[in-house]
Amino acid sequence: YRDLHTFELQAPTRLIEWARGNRVCVAGYGQCDGNEILQLIPPPTLLTKETQGLCPERDFKVECGGFSERPVYSLKYVPDTSLLVTSGPPDSSLQVWQVSAEDSDVIKSVSTIATENGTGQSWAKIATISARAPWVLHGSRLDRVQITEVESRKNVYTAAIQGNEELGSLAFLDCNLLLLCCATGQLCLADTRQPQSLVEAVPAPSAPCSEHWCMGTRHAAQGSEPSSQPVARLSSRGLLALTDLRKTSEFLALAKARVPSPGSGAEFLCVSWAPALEGYLAVSGFDGTVHVYDTQSWDSSGKEAEPIFVHKGHIFGGAGGSRDPPLVTVHTWHLQKPRTLLSAASDGSLHVWDWVQPCGKC
Amino acid sequence: RRFPDFSYITQNGRLTDFLDCVIISHFHLDHCGALPYFSEMVGYDGPIYMTHPTKAICPILLEDYRKITVDKKGETNFFTSQMIKDCMKKVVAVHLHQTVQVDEELEIKAYYAGHVLGAAMFQIKVGCESVVYTGDYNMTPDRHLGAAWLDKCRPDLLITESTYATTIRDSKRCRERDFLKKVHETVERGGKVLIPVFALGRAQELCILLETFWERMNLKAPIYFSTGLTEKANHYYKLFITWTNQKIRKTFVQRNMFEFKHIKAFDRAFADNPGPMVVFATPGMLHAGQSLQIFRKWAGNEKNMVIMPGYCVQGTVGHKILSGQRKLEMEGRQILEVKLQVEPIAHADAKGIMQLIRQAEPRNVLLVHGEAKKMEFLKQKIEQEFHVSCFMPANGETTTILTNPCIPVDISLGLLKRETAIGAAPDAKRPRLMHGTLLMKDNSFRLVSPEQALKELGLAEHQLRFTCRVHIQDPRKEHETVLRVYNHLKGVLKDYSVQHLPDGSITVESILIQATAHSEDQGTKVLLVSWTYQDEELGSYLTSLLKKGLPQSTP
């Protein structure tokens, strides 16, 4: 490691979201009342791109917080507003909150975006964008995907897609194109201008079994086409499929991450692309580690890939012994510092780590 | 404004008459810096309480503070050395958990606060009302200090510092790793590391850390400890060994604190030696003496490093560099490129505050804070989790807190015996309701039986009797109905005395049942059920039982 910080949150989080001003947001997902949503100011070492020689402060500061009655499974800031949106069980509705750090340190609950709740629906996956107005894309199932204008709560788009598959994740490619990843592994491309049908459906990389899938997308640089960035799909068995949206008939690459078996379920599967390093991605959710891979050397054979770096810190943090080893619930990359990641685990730990490129690689 | 405005306490009259005592929580200057001004210049002759280590260390810091302000900065209207001495004469030192009677009504007790050597939280009690003031405290044990601790004293009010409540601290392991890494890097490139220390705790902690690291990494660079430090530190340790945590106590007993393999005594000539080294020197704030001398020699070289203890008084070089100044003027010469690392002193974070509240169980909480709008979240958190009121007054604002005083009540032995005889004895998990009469007479409260109360008050007892009519469909003669009722009740109420009296009425214990025919309808019989207030429960039960009707099979 070049640098390592370990923190202990009062309650574990399963989300780490970046906000304006390099703020970080975490939230509790406990079953009882009183889950806290915390917007944090990272220590000065993380606020700047360059690692300063010596910095007096190594602590996070809570800038503001809110209380949620339901567990918070997903949270997204709404760009160009002071709002954020959360979702969580027991249904697929969304909660809208207001953050006004200058006036008060309380994140206030503002409104709810209700959804039609059929039976057997789980919590909604969300994505936000600032298009003609601030929009939130949400849904728990393929046939229930919609876009709602956050402030007016008006419905802007409802997909009339067939299929009741549960969604793993969803994303805006731009204000017209949506990317939906089903838990079965199927990737769907939809256009808001054509709600009746899908633009494209990319099948799952392997025959359907009890695997669960999620995806990671990378933001294109200003000016370049959104679909030029490869999409990564991760399964609960450790399979990683990279797809180029311009050429979906074949895989860009296929590999297998080294994961313990039997797997620990698909609850916290997380795959993300490094924003500042080309071709690097990170994977977590199988145990108490986070793996970093360089995908540039991958082919489509599906063989096991060797991680460039493994963060094991969460395993050593806990009390040890009697309790179950902690499971990494989420990870995210620092937006500017190329090799810095943040990861959280089920024991409430929050780590910030800056890994060193191993020797022999340029 | 250099000192607090003490006219907030009282506008008129002497402070000595108005105040019962003054309490100092620990030796940091933001908690004791105005004490000699207050007692000798504003005027206060009453008792001043603090713990033993605080009493030993305060005068040293106050004198340092005076020297910097008067001699170096030329301030007038400041307290003198004699004033510090006179002030300390008014100090009464207290032990932890020792109840100190300030006067017939007021008592105080000190609790361990962690934070720095000698820091204490104070419980202040008058009768059954109490307040706990925490001062600065820390809930995570250190290498050399334990964690703060309060018993379940249930004060009416807990006053706690909340400025650091928003901090989520990096783990100790990572801080130490970072510290060692930076020392290592400096030494590897031939630089020198200066660590100014006050004398206690911090120095030893860092020494142990470095010694272990040096051993493990097989490092050769020398580590020095200035001798003035050794004497002072040893002296304080012997006096206050009970104030440090278990580990240090054990270490001290096993070996002299400064018998380190890699750490040697310092000589000022060494500062000019070429090559890497680490030096611990006093004083801690870099305002005078050896540490300042060394600093002057080394600060200009960017290969060198200074590690600050994190607390320095305004005006000192230490304070300047902590506030980020990299260019300092020292007697006309400019010095550039000060690189530094800070080891902050631990304060309570949000988790720590919640822990303390959980331990003490106060009825109300008051937050001493920086800015009100930054404390709203913590206030809500405390109110939601503990269901207590939380206040955050600004300077000059008065907060009124309602307390629930405890009033002792004596219970008469006769009543106690009688209630215990009825039914099962109450236990800790199943309290039982008992009935009595509360008499408030001559400033005393007693719980007695109603009969005794009536007697004492000279009141006549009233009898309350309830009568209820239950209609029963039964075309037979009255006395047959009565017989049916009697047999039915005898069968159901096996534990009670059910009797059929010669005059045609039924009694269940002392409850009377009589039957008459309905005036308009021969097929209906009216049962009159009558009972006294004392038999209310049985009476109601009987009535509802009878309302259900009689079983057909009864003859």
GROMACS .gro file of N, CA, C and O in nm, chain A residues 57-159:
model
  412
   57GLU      N    1  -0.441   1.597   0.925
   57GLU     CA    2  -0.565   1.529   0.959
   57GLU      C    3  -0.588   1.403   0.878
   57GLU      O    4  -0.568   1.403   0.758
   58ARG      N    5  -0.629   1.300   0.945
   58ARG     CA    6  -0.656   1.176   0.876
   58ARG      C    7  -0.800   1.129   0.898
   58ARG      O    8  -0.831   1.015   0.874
   59ASP      N    9  -0.886   1.219   0.947
   59ASP     CA   10  -1.019   1.175   0.984
   59ASP      C   11  -1.126   1.220   0.887
   59ASP      O   12  -1.115   1.324   0.824
   60PHE      N   13  -1.235   1.144   0.881
   60PHE     CA   14  -1.355   1.185   0.809
   60PHE      C   15  -1.435   1.275   0.902
   60PHE      O   16  -1.431   1.260   1.022
   61LYS      N   17  -1.510   1.368   0.845
   61LYS     CA   18  -1.600   1.449   0.926
   61LYS      C   19  -1.740   1.432   0.873
   61LYS      O   20  -1.762   1.434   0.752
   62VAL      N   21  -1.835   1.417   0.965
   62VAL     CA   22  -1.973   1.407   0.922
   62VAL      C   23  -2.021   1.548   0.892
   62VAL      O   24  -2.022   1.633   0.979
   63GLU      N   25  -2.059   1.574   0.767
   63GLU     CA   26  -2.101   1.710   0.733
   63GLU      C   27  -2.249   1.727   0.763
   63GLU      O   28  -2.291   1.828   0.816
   64CYS      N   29  -2.327   1.628   0.725
   64CYS     CA   30  -2.468   1.629   0.762
   64CYS      C   31  -2.523   1.488   0.761
   64CYS      O   32  -2.463   1.397   0.705
   65GLY      N   33  -2.637   1.472   0.827
   65GLY     CA   34  -2.694   1.337   0.837
   65GLY      C   35  -2.844   1.341   0.840
   65GLY      O   36  -2.905   1.443   0.869
   66GLY      N   37  -2.906   1.226   0.807
   66GLY     CA   38  -3.051   1.216   0.812
   66GLY      C   39  -3.089   1.081   0.868
   66GLY      O   40  -3.005   0.992   0.882
   67PHE      N   41  -3.216   1.067   0.902
   67PHE     CA   42  -3.264   0.942   0.959
   67PHE      C   43  -3.364   0.878   0.865
   67PHE      O   44  -3.460   0.942   0.823
   68SER      N   45  -3.344   0.750   0.833
   68SER     CA   46  -3.436   0.681   0.744
   68SER      C   47  -3.505   0.570   0.819
   68SER      O   48  -3.442   0.496   0.893
   69GLU      N   49  -3.636   0.559   0.799
   69GLU     CA   50  -3.709   0.452   0.867
   69GLU      C   51  -3.683   0.318   0.803
   69GLU      O   52  -3.688   0.217   0.870
   70ARG      N   53  -3.657   0.319   0.673
   70ARG     CA   54  -3.633   0.190   0.612
   70ARG      C   55  -3.484   0.172   0.585
   70ARG      O   56  -3.409   0.270   0.583
   71PRO      N   57  -3.440   0.048   0.568
   71PRO     CA   58  -3.299   0.027   0.536
   71PRO      C   59  -3.268   0.093   0.401
   71PRO      O   60  -3.351   0.092   0.310
   72VAL      N   61  -3.151   0.153   0.388
   72VAL     CA   62  -3.113   0.220   0.264
   72VAL      C   63  -3.024   0.126   0.184
   72VAL      O   64  -2.911   0.099   0.223
   73TYR      N   65  -3.075   0.077   0.074
   73TYR     CA   66  -2.997  -0.017  -0.008
   73TYR      C   67  -2.928   0.055  -0.123
   73TYR      O   68  -2.827   0.009  -0.171
   74SER      N   69  -2.988   0.163  -0.168
   74SER     CA   70  -2.928   0.235  -0.281
   74SER      C   71  -2.951   0.384  -0.262
   74SER      O   72  -3.053   0.425  -0.207
   75LEU      N   73  -2.855   0.464  -0.304
   75LEU     CA   74  -2.865   0.609  -0.288
   75LEU      C   75  -2.798   0.674  -0.408
   75LEU      O   76  -2.690   0.632  -0.450
   76LYS      N   77  -2.861   0.774  -0.464
   76LYS     CA   78  -2.798   0.847  -0.575
   76LYS      C   79  -2.826   0.995  -0.559
   76LYS      O   80  -2.939   1.034  -0.529
   77TYR      N   81  -2.722   1.075  -0.580
   77TYR     CA   82  -2.741   1.219  -0.578
   77TYR      C   83  -2.805   1.262  -0.710
   77TYR      O   84  -2.776   1.204  -0.815
   78VAL      N   85  -2.889   1.362  -0.708
   78VAL     CA   86  -2.950   1.412  -0.830
   78VAL      C   87  -2.867   1.532  -0.874
   78VAL      O   88  -2.862   1.633  -0.805
   79PRO      N   89  -2.800   1.521  -0.991
   79PRO     CA   90  -2.708   1.627  -1.032
   79PRO      C   91  -2.780   1.760  -1.049
   79PRO      O   92  -2.899   1.764  -1.082
   80ASP      N   93  -2.709   1.867  -1.022
   80ASP     CA   94  -2.760   2.004  -1.036
   80ASP      C   95  -2.874   2.037  -0.940
   80ASP      O   96  -2.949   2.132  -0.961
   81THR      N   97  -2.891   1.957  -0.839
   81THR     CA   98  -2.991   1.991  -0.737
   81THR      C   99  -2.929   1.965  -0.601
   81THR      O  100  -2.820   1.910  -0.591
   82SER      N  101  -3.003   2.002  -0.495
   82SER     CA  102  -2.954   1.969  -0.362
   82SER      C  103  -3.030   1.848  -0.309
   82SER      O  104  -3.051   1.833  -0.191
   83LEU      N  105  -3.075   1.761  -0.402
   83LEU     CA  106  -3.155   1.646  -0.362
   83LEU      C  107  -3.079   1.516  -0.379
   83LEU      O  108  -2.987   1.507  -0.459
   84LEU      N  109  -3.121   1.415  -0.302
   84LEU     CA  110  -3.074   1.281  -0.329
   84LEU      C  111  -3.192   1.185  -0.314
   84LEU      O  112  -3.293   1.216  -0.253
   85VAL      N  113  -3.177   1.069  -0.377
   85VAL     CA  114  -3.286   0.972  -0.382
   85VAL      C  115  -3.237   0.840  -0.321
   85VAL      O  116  -3.125   0.799  -0.348
   86THR      N  117  -3.322   0.778  -0.239
   86THR     CA  118  -3.283   0.648  -0.183
   86THR      C  119  -3.392   0.545  -0.211
   86THR      O  120  -3.507   0.581  -0.238
   87SER      N  121  -3.351   0.418  -0.202
   87SER     CA  122  -3.449   0.311  -0.215
   87SER      C  123  -3.411   0.197  -0.123
   87SER      O  124  -3.295   0.185  -0.082
   88GLY      N  125  -3.509   0.116  -0.089
   88GLY     CA  126  -3.480   0.003  -0.003
   88GLY      C  127  -3.608  -0.074   0.024
   88GLY      O  128  -3.716  -0.023  -0.005
   89PRO      N  129  -3.595  -0.194   0.081
   89PRO     CA  130  -3.715  -0.272   0.111
   89PRO      C  131  -3.804  -0.196   0.209
   89PRO      O  132  -3.758  -0.109   0.279
   90PRO      N  133  -3.932  -0.224   0.218
   90PRO     CA  134  -3.995  -0.344   0.163
   90PRO      C  135  -4.052  -0.330   0.023
   90PRO      O  136  -4.097  -0.429  -0.033
   91ASP      N  137  -4.056  -0.210  -0.035
   91ASP     CA  138  -4.115  -0.201  -0.168
   91ASP      C  139  -4.025  -0.121  -0.260
   91ASP      O  140  -3.915  -0.084  -0.225
   92SER      N  141  -4.076  -0.094  -0.382
   92SER     CA  142  -3.990  -0.030  -0.482
   92SER      C  143  -4.011   0.120  -0.491
   92SER      O  144  -3.977   0.182  -0.591
   93SER      N  145  -4.068   0.180  -0.387
   93SER     CA  146  -4.083   0.326  -0.392
   93SER      C  147  -3.951   0.393  -0.361
   93SER      O  148  -3.859   0.330  -0.309
   94LEU      N  149  -3.941   0.521  -0.395
   94LEU     CA  150  -3.818   0.596  -0.372
   94LEU      C  151  -3.842   0.707  -0.271
   94LEU      O  152  -3.951   0.764  -0.266
   95GLN      N  153  -3.742   0.738  -0.193
   95GLN     CA  154  -3.753   0.848  -0.098
   95GLN      C  155  -3.663   0.962  -0.146
   95GLN      O  156  -3.549   0.938  -0.185
   96VAL      N  157  -3.715   1.083  -0.143
   96VAL     CA  158  -3.638   1.199  -0.188
   96VAL      C  159  -3.598   1.282  -0.066
   96VAL      O  160  -3.680   1.308   0.022
   97TRP      N  161  -3.473   1.322  -0.064
   97TRP     CA  162  -3.420   1.397   0.050
   97TRP      C  163  -3.355   1.526   0.005
   97TRP      O  164  -3.305   1.536  -0.107
   98GLN      N  165  -3.350   1.621   0.096
   98GLN     CA  166  -3.283   1.747   0.065
   98GLN      C  167  -3.160   1.767   0.152
   98GLN      O  168  -3.165   1.749   0.273
   99VAL      N  169  -3.050   1.802   0.088
   99VAL     CA  170  -2.926   1.829   0.159
   99VAL      C  171  -2.896   1.976   0.147
   99VAL      O  172  -2.881   2.027   0.037
  100SER      N  173  -2.889   2.046   0.259
  100SER     CA  174  -2.849   2.187   0.250
  100SER      C  175  -2.746   2.212   0.358
  100SER      O  176  -2.775   2.266   0.464
  101ALA      N  177  -2.624   2.171   0.329
  101ALA     CA  178  -2.519   2.169   0.431
  101ALA      C  179  -2.489   2.305   0.490
  101ALA      O  180  -2.444   2.316   0.603
  102GLU      N  181  -2.513   2.411   0.414
  102GLU     CA  182  -2.476   2.543   0.466
  102GLU      C  183  -2.574   2.588   0.574
  102GLU      O  184  -2.539   2.660   0.666
  103ASP      N  185  -2.700   2.544   0.562
  103ASP     CA  186  -2.799   2.594   0.658
  103ASP      C  187  -2.813   2.507   0.781
  103ASP      O  188  -2.838   2.555   0.889
  104SER      N  189  -2.805   2.376   0.760
  104SER     CA  190  -2.827   2.289   0.875
  104SER      C  191  -2.757   2.159   0.846
  104SER      O  192  -2.730   2.126   0.731
  105ASP      N  193  -2.729   2.085   0.948
  105ASP     CA  194  -2.659   1.960   0.921
  105ASP      C  195  -2.755   1.841   0.920
  105ASP      O  196  -2.715   1.728   0.941
  106VAL      N  197  -2.882   1.870   0.896
  106VAL     CA  198  -2.978   1.759   0.888
  106VAL      C  199  -3.023   1.739   0.744
  106VAL      O  200  -3.057   1.835   0.675
  107ILE      N  201  -3.019   1.614   0.698
  107ILE     CA  202  -3.070   1.580   0.565
  107ILE      C  203  -3.219   1.551   0.583
  107ILE      O  204  -3.257   1.459   0.655
  108LYS      N  205  -3.302   1.633   0.521
  108LYS     CA  206  -3.445   1.622   0.548
  108LYS      C  207  -3.517   1.538   0.443
  108LYS      O  208  -3.490   1.548   0.324
  109SER      N  209  -3.612   1.461   0.491
  109SER     CA  210  -3.696   1.385   0.400
  109SER      C  211  -3.795   1.480   0.336
  109SER      O  212  -3.861   1.559   0.403
  110VAL      N  213  -3.803   1.476   0.204
  110VAL     CA  214  -3.883   1.576   0.133
  110VAL      C  215  -4.009   1.515   0.074
  110VAL      O  216  -4.117   1.569   0.088
  111SER      N  217  -3.994   1.403   0.004
  111SER     CA  218  -4.114   1.343  -0.058
  111SER      C  219  -4.087   1.197  -0.091
  111SER      O  220  -3.977   1.148  -0.072
  112THR      N  221  -4.190   1.132  -0.139
  112THR     CA  222  -4.177   0.992  -0.180
  112THR      C  223  -4.225   0.978  -0.321
  112THR      O  224  -4.327   1.038  -0.359
  113ILE      N  225  -4.153   0.902  -0.401
  113ILE     CA  226  -4.200   0.870  -0.536
  113ILE      C  227  -4.259   0.730  -0.526
  113ILE      O  228  -4.188   0.631  -0.509
  114ALA      N  229  -4.390   0.727  -0.531
  114ALA     CA  230  -4.457   0.598  -0.514
  114ALA      C  231  -4.457   0.521  -0.644
  114ALA      O  232  -4.452   0.579  -0.752
  115THR      N  233  -4.458   0.392  -0.632
  115THR     CA  234  -4.466   0.309  -0.752
  115THR      C  235  -4.574   0.205  -0.732
  115THR      O  236  -4.613   0.176  -0.620
  116GLU      N  237  -4.619   0.152  -0.841
  116GLU     CA  238  -4.718   0.045  -0.836
  116GLU      C  239  -4.649  -0.076  -0.778
  116GLU      O  240  -4.550  -0.123  -0.833
  117ASN      N  241  -4.698  -0.126  -0.668
  117ASN     CA  242  -4.625  -0.237  -0.609
  117ASN      C  243  -4.697  -0.368  -0.625
  117ASN      O  244  -4.795  -0.396  -0.558
  118GLY      N  245  -4.648  -0.445  -0.715
  118GLY     CA  246  -4.707  -0.578  -0.732
  118GLY      C  247  -4.650  -0.671  -0.628
  118GLY      O  248  -4.565  -0.634  -0.548
  119THR      N  249  -4.696  -0.793  -0.628
  119THR     CA  250  -4.642  -0.887  -0.530
  119THR      C  251  -4.503  -0.931  -0.572
  119THR      O  252  -4.470  -0.933  -0.689
  120GLY      N  253  -4.426  -0.966  -0.474
  120GLY     CA  254  -4.295  -1.021  -0.501
  120GLY      C  255  -4.196  -0.921  -0.555
  120GLY      O  256  -4.092  -0.957  -0.607
  121GLN      N  257  -4.227  -0.794  -0.540
  121GLN     CA  258  -4.131  -0.696  -0.590
  121GLN      C  259  -4.033  -0.661  -0.483
  121GLN      O  260  -4.068  -0.643  -0.367
  122SER      N  261  -3.910  -0.646  -0.524
  122SER     CA  262  -3.810  -0.608  -0.424
  122SER      C  263  -3.779  -0.459  -0.439
  122SER      O  264  -3.856  -0.386  -0.499
  123TRP      N  265  -3.669  -0.416  -0.388
  123TRP     CA  266  -3.637  -0.275  -0.386
  123TRP      C  267  -3.588  -0.228  -0.523
  123TRP      O  268  -3.538  -0.305  -0.602
  124ALA      N  269  -3.605  -0.100  -0.546
  124ALA     CA  270  -3.573  -0.045  -0.678
  124ALA      C  271  -3.425  -0.014  -0.692
  124ALA      O  272  -3.360   0.034  -0.601
  125LYS      N  273  -3.373  -0.039  -0.812
  125LYS     CA  274  -3.236   0.004  -0.844
  125LYS      C  275  -3.250   0.143  -0.903
  125LYS      O  276  -3.349   0.172  -0.969
  126ILE      N  277  -3.157   0.231  -0.879
  126ILE     CA  278  -3.173   0.368  -0.927
  126ILE      C  279  -3.050   0.423  -0.997
  126ILE      O  280  -2.938   0.379  -0.974
  127ALA      N  281  -3.075   0.518  -1.086
  127ALA     CA  282  -2.968   0.592  -1.153
  127ALA      C  283  -3.022   0.732  -1.178
  127ALA      O  284  -3.143   0.750  -1.194
  128THR      N  285  -2.932   0.830  -1.176
  128THR     CA  286  -2.982   0.966  -1.197
  128THR      C  287  -2.903   1.036  -1.306
  128THR      O  288  -2.791   0.999  -1.337
  129ILE      N  289  -2.967   1.137  -1.363
  129ILE     CA  290  -2.900   1.217  -1.465
  129ILE      C  291  -2.966   1.354  -1.464
  129ILE      O  292  -3.081   1.367  -1.423
  130SER      N  293  -2.892   1.454  -1.509
  130SER     CA  294  -2.954   1.585  -1.521
  130SER      C  295  -2.974   1.609  -1.670
  130SER      O  296  -2.882   1.646  -1.741
  131ALA      N  297  -3.094   1.580  -1.718
  131ALA     CA  298  -3.123   1.595  -1.861
  131ALA      C  299  -3.203   1.724  -1.878
  131ALA      O  300  -3.166   1.828  -1.831
  132ARG      N  301  -3.316   1.716  -1.938
  132ARG     CA  302  -3.397   1.838  -1.952
  132ARG      C  303  -3.442   1.886  -1.813
  132ARG      O  304  -3.470   2.002  -1.791
  133ALA      N  305  -3.448   1.793  -1.723
  133ALA     CA  306  -3.477   1.825  -1.583
  133ALA      C  307  -3.410   1.714  -1.504
  133ALA      O  308  -3.374   1.613  -1.561
  134PRO      N  309  -3.396   1.727  -1.376
  134PRO     CA  310  -3.333   1.617  -1.302
  134PRO      C  311  -3.423   1.493  -1.304
  134PRO      O  312  -3.537   1.499  -1.263
  135TRP      N  313  -3.366   1.382  -1.354
  135TRP     CA  314  -3.443   1.260  -1.369
  135TRP      C  315  -3.387   1.148  -1.284
  135TRP      O  316  -3.267   1.140  -1.263
  136VAL      N  317  -3.477   1.058  -1.242
  136VAL     CA  318  -3.429   0.937  -1.179
  136VAL      C  319  -3.487   0.817  -1.254
  136VAL      O  320  -3.606   0.810  -1.281
  137LEU      N  321  -3.398   0.727  -1.289
  137LEU     CA  322  -3.436   0.603  -1.357
  137LEU      C  323  -3.447   0.497  -1.249
  137LEU      O  324  -3.355   0.480  -1.170
  138HIS      N  325  -3.558   0.430  -1.242
  138HIS     CA  326  -3.572   0.333  -1.132
  138HIS      C  327  -3.662   0.217  -1.170
  138HIS      O  328  -3.742   0.225  -1.263
  139GLY      N  329  -3.648   0.112  -1.091
  139GLY     CA  330  -3.734  -0.005  -1.110
  139GLY      C  331  -3.671  -0.125  -1.044
  139GLY      O  332  -3.550  -0.130  -1.025
  140SER      N  333  -3.753  -0.218  -1.007
  140SER     CA  334  -3.699  -0.340  -0.948
  140SER      C  335  -3.707  -0.455  -1.048
  140SER      O  336  -3.639  -0.554  -1.034
  141ARG      N  337  -3.792  -0.440  -1.150
  141ARG     CA  338  -3.810  -0.547  -1.250
  141ARG      C  339  -3.805  -0.487  -1.388
  141ARG      O  340  -3.836  -0.369  -1.408
  142LEU      N  341  -3.775  -0.571  -1.485
  142LEU     CA  342  -3.761  -0.526  -1.623
  142LEU      C  343  -3.888  -0.459  -1.674
  142LEU      O  344  -3.883  -0.357  -1.746
  143ASP      N  345  -4.003  -0.512  -1.637
  143ASP     CA  346  -4.127  -0.455  -1.691
  143ASP      C  347  -4.179  -0.339  -1.607
  143ASP      O  348  -4.287  -0.288  -1.633
  144ARG      N  349  -4.100  -0.297  -1.509
  144ARG     CA  350  -4.147  -0.185  -1.426
  144ARG      C  351  -4.050  -0.070  -1.427
  144ARG      O  352  -4.044   0.010  -1.336
  145VAL      N  353  -3.970  -0.062  -1.531
  145VAL     CA  354  -3.870   0.045  -1.536
  145VAL      C  355  -3.937   0.176  -1.575
  145VAL      O  356  -4.016   0.181  -1.668
  146GLN      N  357  -3.908   0.281  -1.503
  146GLN     CA  358  -3.963   0.412  -1.538
  146GLN      C  359  -3.862   0.522  -1.507
  146GLN      O  360  -3.766   0.502  -1.434
  147ILE      N  361  -3.889   0.637  -1.568
  147ILE     CA  362  -3.809   0.756  -1.538
  147ILE      C  363  -3.905   0.859  -1.480
  147ILE      O  364  -4.010   0.887  -1.537
  148THR      N  365  -3.867   0.912  -1.366
  148THR     CA  366  -3.950   1.013  -1.299
  148THR      C  367  -3.872   1.142  -1.284
  148THR      O  368  -3.753   1.140  -1.253
  149GLU      N  369  -3.939   1.253  -1.306
  149GLU     CA  370  -3.876   1.383  -1.283
  149GLU      C  371  -3.876   1.404  -1.132
  149GLU      O  372  -3.981   1.398  -1.068
  150VAL      N  373  -3.761   1.428  -1.075
  150VAL     CA  374  -3.749   1.424  -0.930
  150VAL      C  375  -3.828   1.532  -0.857
  150VAL      O  376  -3.898   1.506  -0.760
  151GLU      N  377  -3.820   1.654  -0.908
  151GLU     CA  378  -3.885   1.760  -0.832
  151GLU      C  379  -4.037   1.757  -0.844
  151GLU      O  380  -4.109   1.775  -0.748
  152SER      N  381  -4.086   1.731  -0.964
  152SER     CA  382  -4.232   1.733  -0.981
  152SER      C  383  -4.293   1.596  -0.956
  152SER      O  384  -4.415   1.583  -0.943
  153ARG      N  385  -4.212   1.497  -0.950
  153ARG     CA  386  -4.254   1.357  -0.936
  153ARG      C  387  -4.342   1.311  -1.051
  153ARG      O  388  -4.421   1.219  -1.037
  154LYS      N  389  -4.325   1.375  -1.164
  154LYS     CA  390  -4.404   1.337  -1.280
  154LYS      C  391  -4.334   1.224  -1.352
  154LYS      O  392  -4.212   1.223  -1.367
  155ASN      N  393  -4.412   1.133  -1.406
  155ASN     CA  394  -4.355   1.023  -1.480
  155ASN      C  395  -4.322   1.068  -1.621
  155ASN      O  396  -4.407   1.124  -1.690
  156VAL      N  397  -4.201   1.045  -1.664
  156VAL     CA  398  -4.156   1.093  -1.794
  156VAL      C  399  -4.151   0.980  -1.897
  156VAL      O  400  -4.171   1.000  -2.015
  157TYR      N  401  -4.124   0.860  -1.846
  157TYR     CA  402  -4.108   0.747  -1.938
  157TYR      C  403  -4.142   0.619  -1.864
  157TYR      O  404  -4.099   0.600  -1.750
  158THR      N  405  -4.221   0.537  -1.926
  158THR     CA  406  -4.245   0.405  -1.868
  158THR      C  407  -4.214   0.303  -1.975
  158THR      O  408  -4.270   0.307  -2.085
  159ALA      N  409  -4.126   0.211  -1.943
  159ALA     CA  410  -4.091   0.111  -2.042
  159ALA      C  411  -4.202   0.009  -2.054
  159ALA      O  412  -4.259  -0.034  -1.955
   0.00000   0.00000   0.00000
